Amino acid sequence: MVKSSLPKTSRLASLEFPGRGITLSIAFQAAAAGLGYVGGYVINTYKSYDNFLQDKYALLPAAIIICVAVAMFFIGLIGCCATIRESRVGLGLFLAIILVIFIAEVSAFVLGFVYREKVKTDVQNTMSSVFQQYDGKNPETTVVNYLQEQLHCCGVKNYSDWTTTQWFNSTGNNSVPLSCCRQDLKNCTGRLDQPQELYTRGCAEELEIGLQSVFSYAMLVILGFAIVKFFSMLSVCVLTCKREDSGYQPLYSGVFA
């Protein structure tokens, strides 16, 4: 019978080491899926209201999240191979890439905080202009109606803002668009002398709250994953040091008595 010359504890360590590494790699791929979803959610929300936002760089945090998610997927594969083969070089590369991703996530968190504060100014500066272009037919009309229906709002600050638009003065019927009507009322005509039938909150405030909530959600997720990355780096360091200290050789190395 062929017996291994490796001590029992070393053989167990050689089995335990890849198992932990594979678990860590799978966790990275799961995290990549989560980050990809968050990045896509932020981009999709931004595109729904991009007519009211001037700064296109507000998508930069989401773009960083998507890039990190893609990188993490491939890093999970690299880490899996490195831990199965117990490659010191592979584990070192794995650790270095995790560090780069950690820095990228911290950068995305900081940028998210900056652009979250810029949303308010950005929305207020553009929304009035878009509402002034409303004429009942053009693309701006579709955008404004969609905004008011989705956010249950009317006007920039409130429904009285419509009285300063060219569309209101041209119609002469003392009414606002039907998209200002509350959805639970079927016979609403949009007339200003029946304000109880209209949404009373302004769209600027509602959009600011919505976008800031999205940014806050994304920032919390990024922060959570950044913390996970930090402990992942510690885990890889522990695995590497444990391998060096145990003094065992891989089972496939052919060292048998």
mmCIF file of C-alpha atoms in Angstrom:
data_model
loop_
_atom_site.group_PDB
_atom_site.id
_atom_site.type_symbol
_atom_site.label_atom_id
_atom_site.label_comp_id
_atom_site.label_asym_id
_atom_site.label_seq_id
_atom_site.Cartn_x
_atom_site.Cartn_y
_atom_site.Cartn_z
ATOM 1 C CA MET A 1 0.000 0.000 0.000
ATOM 2 C CA VAL A 2 1.270 3.437 -0.935
ATOM 3 C CA LYS A 3 1.305 5.850 1.969
ATOM 4 C CA SER A 4 1.792 9.565 1.976
ATOM 5 C CA SER A 5 4.850 10.859 3.837
ATOM 6 C CA LEU A 6 2.960 14.008 4.777
ATOM 7 C CA PRO A 7 1.822 14.384 8.386
ATOM 8 C CA LYS A 8 -1.888 14.011 8.969
ATOM 9 C CA THR A 9 -2.272 17.656 9.984
ATOM 10 C CA SER A 10 -0.541 18.786 6.777
ATOM 11 C CA ARG A 11 -2.800 16.637 4.617
ATOM 12 C CA LEU A 12 -5.837 18.101 6.341
ATOM 13 C CA ALA A 13 -4.485 21.622 5.877
ATOM 14 C CA SER A 14 -3.928 20.987 2.182
ATOM 15 C CA LEU A 15 -7.575 20.035 1.841
ATOM 16 C CA GLU A 16 -8.836 22.850 4.068
ATOM 17 C CA PHE A 17 -6.851 25.601 2.324
ATOM 18 C CA PRO A 18 -8.398 25.236 -1.173
ATOM 19 C CA GLY A 19 -11.862 24.816 0.340
ATOM 20 C CA ARG A 20 -11.687 28.174 2.083
ATOM 21 C CA GLY A 21 -10.257 29.844 -0.999
ATOM 22 C CA ILE A 22 -12.993 28.457 -3.230
ATOM 23 C CA THR A 23 -15.620 29.723 -0.800
ATOM 24 C CA LEU A 24 -14.013 33.176 -0.877
ATOM 25 C CA SER A 25 -13.940 33.138 -4.689
ATOM 26 C CA ILE A 26 -17.611 32.175 -4.913
ATOM 27 C CA ALA A 27 -18.428 34.974 -2.491
ATOM 28 C CA PHE A 28 -16.625 37.387 -4.810
ATOM 29 C CA GLN A 29 -18.705 36.298 -7.794
ATOM 30 C CA ALA A 30 -21.903 36.676 -5.775
ATOM 31 C CA ALA A 31 -20.786 40.153 -4.713
ATOM 32 C CA ALA A 32 -20.080 40.977 -8.369
ATOM 33 C CA ALA A 33 -23.673 40.120 -9.238
ATOM 34 C CA GLY A 34 -24.940 42.333 -6.417
ATOM 35 C CA LEU A 35 -22.780 45.286 -7.415
ATOM 36 C CA GLY A 36 -23.769 44.883 -11.060
ATOM 37 C CA TYR A 37 -27.435 45.079 -10.096
ATOM 38 C CA VAL A 38 -26.877 48.229 -8.025
ATOM 39 C CA GLY A 39 -24.908 49.934 -10.804
ATOM 40 C CA GLY A 40 -27.558 49.063 -13.373
ATOM 41 C CA TYR A 41 -30.319 50.314 -11.070
ATOM 42 C CA VAL A 42 -28.607 53.689 -10.618
ATOM 43 C CA ILE A 43 -28.014 54.095 -14.368
ATOM 44 C CA ASN A 44 -31.585 53.105 -15.229
ATOM 45 C CA THR A 45 -33.003 55.585 -12.702
ATOM 46 C CA TYR A 46 -30.767 58.358 -14.021
ATOM 47 C CA LYS A 47 -31.801 57.736 -17.623
ATOM 48 C CA SER A 48 -35.481 57.941 -16.662
ATOM 49 C CA TYR A 49 -34.998 61.570 -15.603
ATOM 50 C CA ASP A 50 -31.875 62.642 -17.507
ATOM 51 C CA ASN A 51 -33.769 65.546 -19.133
ATOM 52 C CA PHE A 52 -33.741 67.262 -15.757
ATOM 53 C CA LEU A 53 -30.074 66.630 -14.994
ATOM 54 C CA GLN A 54 -27.197 68.530 -16.565
ATOM 55 C CA ASP A 55 -24.159 66.849 -15.044
ATOM 56 C CA LYS A 56 -23.585 63.603 -16.927
ATOM 57 C CA TYR A 57 -20.661 62.832 -14.619
ATOM 58 C CA ALA A 58 -23.229 61.937 -11.980
ATOM 59 C CA LEU A 59 -23.146 58.491 -13.597
ATOM 60 C CA LEU A 60 -19.449 58.099 -12.781
ATOM 61 C CA PRO A 61 -20.034 56.297 -9.445
ATOM 62 C CA ALA A 62 -22.400 53.854 -11.165
ATOM 63 C CA ALA A 63 -19.883 53.298 -13.990
ATOM 64 C CA ILE A 64 -17.191 52.520 -11.417
ATOM 65 C CA ILE A 65 -19.548 50.048 -9.726
ATOM 66 C CA ILE A 66 -20.191 48.248 -13.038
ATOM 67 C CA CYS A 67 -16.455 48.047 -13.809
ATOM 68 C CA VAL A 68 -15.749 46.738 -10.322
ATOM 69 C CA ALA A 69 -18.481 44.109 -10.699
ATOM 70 C CA VAL A 70 -17.004 42.855 -13.995
ATOM 71 C CA ALA A 71 -13.502 42.797 -12.509
ATOM 72 C CA MET A 72 -14.725 40.940 -9.434
ATOM 73 C CA PHE A 73 -16.272 38.204 -11.562
ATOM 74 C CA PHE A 74 -12.949 37.444 -13.226
ATOM 75 C CA ILE A 75 -11.082 37.884 -9.955
ATOM 76 C CA GLY A 76 -13.284 35.198 -8.471
ATOM 77 C CA LEU A 77 -12.066 32.831 -11.192
ATOM 78 C CA ILE A 78 -8.430 33.830 -10.637
ATOM 79 C CA GLY A 79 -8.777 33.347 -6.908
ATOM 80 C CA CYS A 80 -10.405 29.968 -7.384
ATOM 81 C CA CYS A 81 -7.554 28.736 -9.600
ATOM 82 C CA ALA A 82 -4.918 30.221 -7.282
ATOM 83 C CA THR A 83 -6.315 28.564 -4.191
ATOM 84 C CA ILE A 84 -6.879 25.177 -5.850
ATOM 85 C CA ARG A 85 -3.294 25.142 -7.135
ATOM 86 C CA GLU A 86 -2.070 26.783 -3.944
ATOM 87 C CA SER A 87 -0.053 29.277 -5.956
ATOM 88 C CA ARG A 88 1.727 31.867 -3.863
ATOM 89 C CA VAL A 89 2.094 34.135 -6.895
ATOM 90 C CA GLY A 90 -1.576 33.714 -7.755
ATOM 91 C CA LEU A 91 -2.641 34.550 -4.221
ATOM 92 C CA GLY A 92 -0.386 37.605 -4.248
ATOM 93 C CA LEU A 93 -1.998 38.768 -7.501
ATOM 94 C CA PHE A 94 -5.408 38.035 -6.019
ATOM 95 C CA LEU A 95 -4.605 40.196 -2.990
ATOM 96 C CA ALA A 96 -3.238 43.068 -5.124
ATOM 97 C CA ILE A 97 -6.341 43.158 -7.309
ATOM 98 C CA ILE A 98 -8.610 43.100 -4.258
ATOM 99 C CA LEU A 99 -6.713 46.122 -2.965
ATOM 100 C CA VAL A 100 -7.254 47.975 -6.264
ATOM 101 C CA ILE A 101 -10.973 47.160 -6.159
ATOM 102 C CA PHE A 102 -11.167 48.327 -2.553
ATOM 103 C CA ILE A 103 -9.667 51.683 -3.576
ATOM 104 C CA ALA A 104 -12.111 51.925 -6.523
ATOM 105 C CA GLU A 105 -15.080 51.282 -4.233
ATOM 106 C CA VAL A 106 -13.931 53.927 -1.782
ATOM 107 C CA SER A 107 -13.593 56.361 -4.710
ATOM 108 C CA ALA A 108 -17.108 55.504 -5.907
ATOM 109 C CA PHE A 109 -18.424 56.081 -2.389
ATOM 110 C CA VAL A 110 -16.827 59.539 -2.207
ATOM 111 C CA LEU A 111 -18.060 60.493 -5.692
ATOM 112 C CA GLY A 112 -21.546 59.265 -4.814
ATOM 113 C CA PHE A 113 -21.568 61.524 -1.766
ATOM 114 C CA VAL A 114 -20.425 64.528 -3.860
ATOM 115 C CA TYR A 115 -23.000 64.027 -6.627
ATOM 116 C CA ARG A 116 -25.748 63.309 -4.121
ATOM 117 C CA GLU A 117 -25.335 66.864 -2.839
ATOM 118 C CA LYS A 118 -25.205 68.290 -6.388
ATOM 119 C CA VAL A 119 -28.532 66.749 -7.397
ATOM 120 C CA LYS A 120 -30.591 69.481 -5.742
ATOM 121 C CA THR A 121 -28.889 72.345 -7.590
ATOM 122 C CA ASP A 122 -28.843 70.422 -10.866
ATOM 123 C CA VAL A 123 -32.571 69.646 -10.784
ATOM 124 C CA GLN A 124 -33.637 73.178 -9.863
ATOM 125 C CA ASN A 125 -31.544 74.708 -12.652
ATOM 126 C CA THR A 126 -32.942 72.532 -15.433
ATOM 127 C CA MET A 127 -36.519 71.688 -14.493
ATOM 128 C CA SER A 128 -37.888 75.212 -14.929
ATOM 129 C CA SER A 129 -36.439 75.363 -18.431
ATOM 130 C CA VAL A 130 -38.001 72.032 -19.428
ATOM 131 C CA PHE A 131 -41.413 73.043 -18.072
ATOM 132 C CA GLN A 132 -41.270 76.314 -20.020
ATOM 133 C CA GLN A 133 -40.833 74.331 -23.260
ATOM 134 C CA TYR A 134 -44.045 72.373 -22.664
ATOM 135 C CA ASP A 135 -46.514 72.930 -25.529
ATOM 136 C CA GLY A 136 -48.688 69.814 -25.430
ATOM 137 C CA LYS A 137 -47.003 68.161 -28.442
ATOM 138 C CA ASN A 138 -43.205 68.254 -28.319
ATOM 139 C CA PRO A 139 -40.842 65.716 -26.627
ATOM 140 C CA GLU A 140 -40.623 67.925 -23.537
ATOM 141 C CA THR A 141 -44.372 67.468 -23.134
ATOM 142 C CA THR A 142 -43.981 63.708 -22.962
ATOM 143 C CA VAL A 143 -41.132 64.020 -20.465
ATOM 144 C CA VAL A 144 -43.031 66.406 -18.181
ATOM 145 C CA ASN A 145 -46.217 64.340 -18.263
ATOM 146 C CA TYR A 146 -44.233 61.190 -17.445
ATOM 147 C CA LEU A 147 -42.529 62.960 -14.551
ATOM 148 C CA GLN A 148 -45.768 64.253 -13.036
ATOM 149 C CA GLU A 149 -47.547 60.931 -13.395
ATOM 150 C CA GLN A 150 -44.690 58.864 -11.958
ATOM 151 C CA LEU A 151 -43.840 61.138 -9.044
ATOM 152 C CA HIS A 152 -47.408 62.317 -8.343
ATOM 153 C CA CYS A 153 -46.394 65.955 -8.512
ATOM 154 C CA CYS A 154 -47.414 69.103 -10.378
ATOM 155 C CA GLY A 155 -45.257 72.024 -11.464
ATOM 156 C CA VAL A 156 -41.712 72.775 -10.395
ATOM 157 C CA LYS A 157 -42.486 73.888 -6.815
ATOM 158 C CA ASN A 158 -46.285 73.462 -6.916
ATOM 159 C CA TYR A 159 -49.163 73.520 -9.418
ATOM 160 C CA SER A 160 -49.254 77.349 -9.495
ATOM 161 C CA ASP A 161 -45.987 77.340 -11.468
ATOM 162 C CA TRP A 162 -47.981 76.416 -14.575
ATOM 163 C CA THR A 163 -49.501 79.898 -14.650
ATOM 164 C CA THR A 164 -46.136 81.323 -15.745
ATOM 165 C CA THR A 165 -45.700 79.002 -18.753
ATOM 166 C CA GLN A 166 -46.434 79.902 -22.376
ATOM 167 C CA TRP A 167 -48.625 76.821 -22.710
ATOM 168 C CA PHE A 168 -50.935 77.987 -19.902
ATOM 169 C CA ASN A 169 -51.282 81.479 -21.386
ATOM 170 C CA SER A 170 -51.936 80.101 -24.868
ATOM 171 C CA THR A 171 -54.724 77.752 -23.801
ATOM 172 C CA GLY A 172 -56.582 80.355 -21.734
ATOM 173 C CA ASN A 173 -58.703 77.745 -19.929
ATOM 174 C CA ASN A 174 -57.205 78.243 -16.458
ATOM 175 C CA SER A 175 -56.110 74.614 -16.184
ATOM 176 C CA VAL A 176 -52.969 72.561 -15.839
ATOM 177 C CA PRO A 177 -52.059 69.373 -17.768
ATOM 178 C CA LEU A 178 -54.127 66.308 -16.956
ATOM 179 C CA SER A 179 -50.954 64.611 -15.719
ATOM 180 C CA CYS A 180 -51.343 66.840 -12.641
ATOM 181 C CA CYS A 181 -54.628 65.136 -11.777
ATOM 182 C CA ARG A 182 -54.710 62.694 -8.904
ATOM 183 C CA GLN A 183 -54.970 59.160 -10.241
ATOM 184 C CA ASP A 184 -57.816 58.228 -7.904
ATOM 185 C CA LEU A 185 -60.073 60.878 -9.494
ATOM 186 C CA LYS A 186 -61.622 59.935 -12.843
ATOM 187 C CA ASN A 187 -63.368 63.197 -13.755
ATOM 188 C CA CYS A 188 -60.508 65.596 -13.082
ATOM 189 C CA THR A 189 -60.190 68.375 -15.689
ATOM 190 C CA GLY A 190 -57.051 70.020 -14.319
ATOM 191 C CA ARG A 191 -58.767 73.303 -13.505
ATOM 192 C CA LEU A 192 -56.995 75.522 -10.995
ATOM 193 C CA ASP A 193 -60.251 76.424 -9.262
ATOM 194 C CA GLN A 194 -60.453 72.778 -8.136
ATOM 195 C CA PRO A 195 -57.036 72.328 -6.473
ATOM 196 C CA GLN A 196 -58.259 69.389 -4.394
ATOM 197 C CA GLU A 197 -58.159 67.311 -7.579
ATOM 198 C CA LEU A 198 -54.499 68.108 -8.273
ATOM 199 C CA TYR A 199 -51.190 66.955 -6.896
ATOM 200 C CA THR A 200 -49.943 69.671 -4.585
ATOM 201 C CA ARG A 201 -46.264 68.799 -4.229
ATOM 202 C CA GLY A 202 -43.705 70.193 -6.656
ATOM 203 C CA CYS A 203 -41.763 67.897 -8.981
ATOM 204 C CA ALA A 204 -38.382 69.402 -8.122
ATOM 205 C CA GLU A 205 -38.651 68.323 -4.500
ATOM 206 C CA GLU A 206 -39.980 64.871 -5.370
ATOM 207 C CA LEU A 207 -37.248 64.235 -7.933
ATOM 208 C CA GLU A 208 -34.533 65.450 -5.566
ATOM 209 C CA ILE A 209 -35.776 63.113 -2.842
ATOM 210 C CA GLY A 210 -35.974 60.183 -5.259
ATOM 211 C CA LEU A 211 -32.516 60.660 -6.767
ATOM 212 C CA GLN A 212 -30.878 61.284 -3.413
ATOM 213 C CA SER A 213 -32.477 58.088 -2.107
ATOM 214 C CA VAL A 214 -31.017 56.137 -5.038
ATOM 215 C CA PHE A 215 -27.567 57.598 -4.420
ATOM 216 C CA SER A 216 -27.855 56.877 -0.691
ATOM 217 C CA TYR A 217 -28.864 53.284 -1.398
ATOM 218 C CA ALA A 218 -25.947 52.823 -3.779
ATOM 219 C CA MET A 219 -23.515 54.384 -1.297
ATOM 220 C CA LEU A 220 -24.614 52.053 1.489
ATOM 221 C CA VAL A 221 -24.163 49.038 -0.764
ATOM 222 C CA ILE A 222 -20.726 50.255 -1.884
ATOM 223 C CA LEU A 223 -19.692 50.856 1.719
ATOM 224 C CA GLY A 224 -20.871 47.391 2.702
ATOM 225 C CA PHE A 225 -18.925 45.701 -0.078
ATOM 226 C CA ALA A 226 -15.848 47.826 0.674
ATOM 227 C CA ILE A 227 -15.913 46.520 4.234
ATOM 228 C CA VAL A 228 -16.244 42.983 2.873
ATOM 229 C CA LYS A 229 -13.221 43.604 0.624
ATOM 230 C CA PHE A 230 -11.200 44.739 3.605
ATOM 231 C CA PHE A 231 -11.880 41.528 5.482
ATOM 232 C CA SER A 232 -11.334 39.540 2.277
ATOM 233 C CA MET A 233 -7.823 40.962 2.050
ATOM 234 C CA LEU A 234 -7.211 39.899 5.636
ATOM 235 C CA SER A 235 -8.544 36.421 4.814
ATOM 236 C CA VAL A 236 -6.214 36.019 1.835
ATOM 237 C CA CYS A 237 -3.268 37.147 3.971
ATOM 238 C CA VAL A 238 -4.197 34.609 6.653
ATOM 239 C CA LEU A 239 -4.550 31.816 4.082
ATOM 240 C CA THR A 240 -1.183 32.642 2.550
ATOM 241 C CA CYS A 241 0.602 32.870 5.889
ATOM 242 C CA LYS A 242 -1.025 29.648 7.077
ATOM 243 C CA ARG A 243 0.234 27.847 3.990
ATOM 244 C CA GLU A 244 3.778 29.078 4.563
ATOM 245 C CA ASP A 245 3.771 28.237 8.267
ATOM 246 C CA SER A 246 2.283 24.755 7.884
ATOM 247 C CA GLY A 247 5.220 23.517 5.837
ATOM 248 C CA TYR A 248 3.120 21.044 3.796
ATOM 249 C CA GLN A 249 3.330 20.207 0.142
ATOM 250 C CA PRO A 250 0.385 19.820 -2.244
ATOM 251 C CA LEU A 251 -1.071 16.297 -2.537
ATOM 252 C CA TYR A 252 -0.528 16.287 -6.278
ATOM 253 C CA SER A 253 3.216 16.971 -5.945
ATOM 254 C CA GLY A 254 4.039 13.253 -6.102
ATOM 255 C CA VAL A 255 5.967 13.152 -2.799
ATOM 256 C CA PHE A 256 5.114 9.736 -1.430
ATOM 257 C CA ALA A 257 6.999 7.234 0.639
#
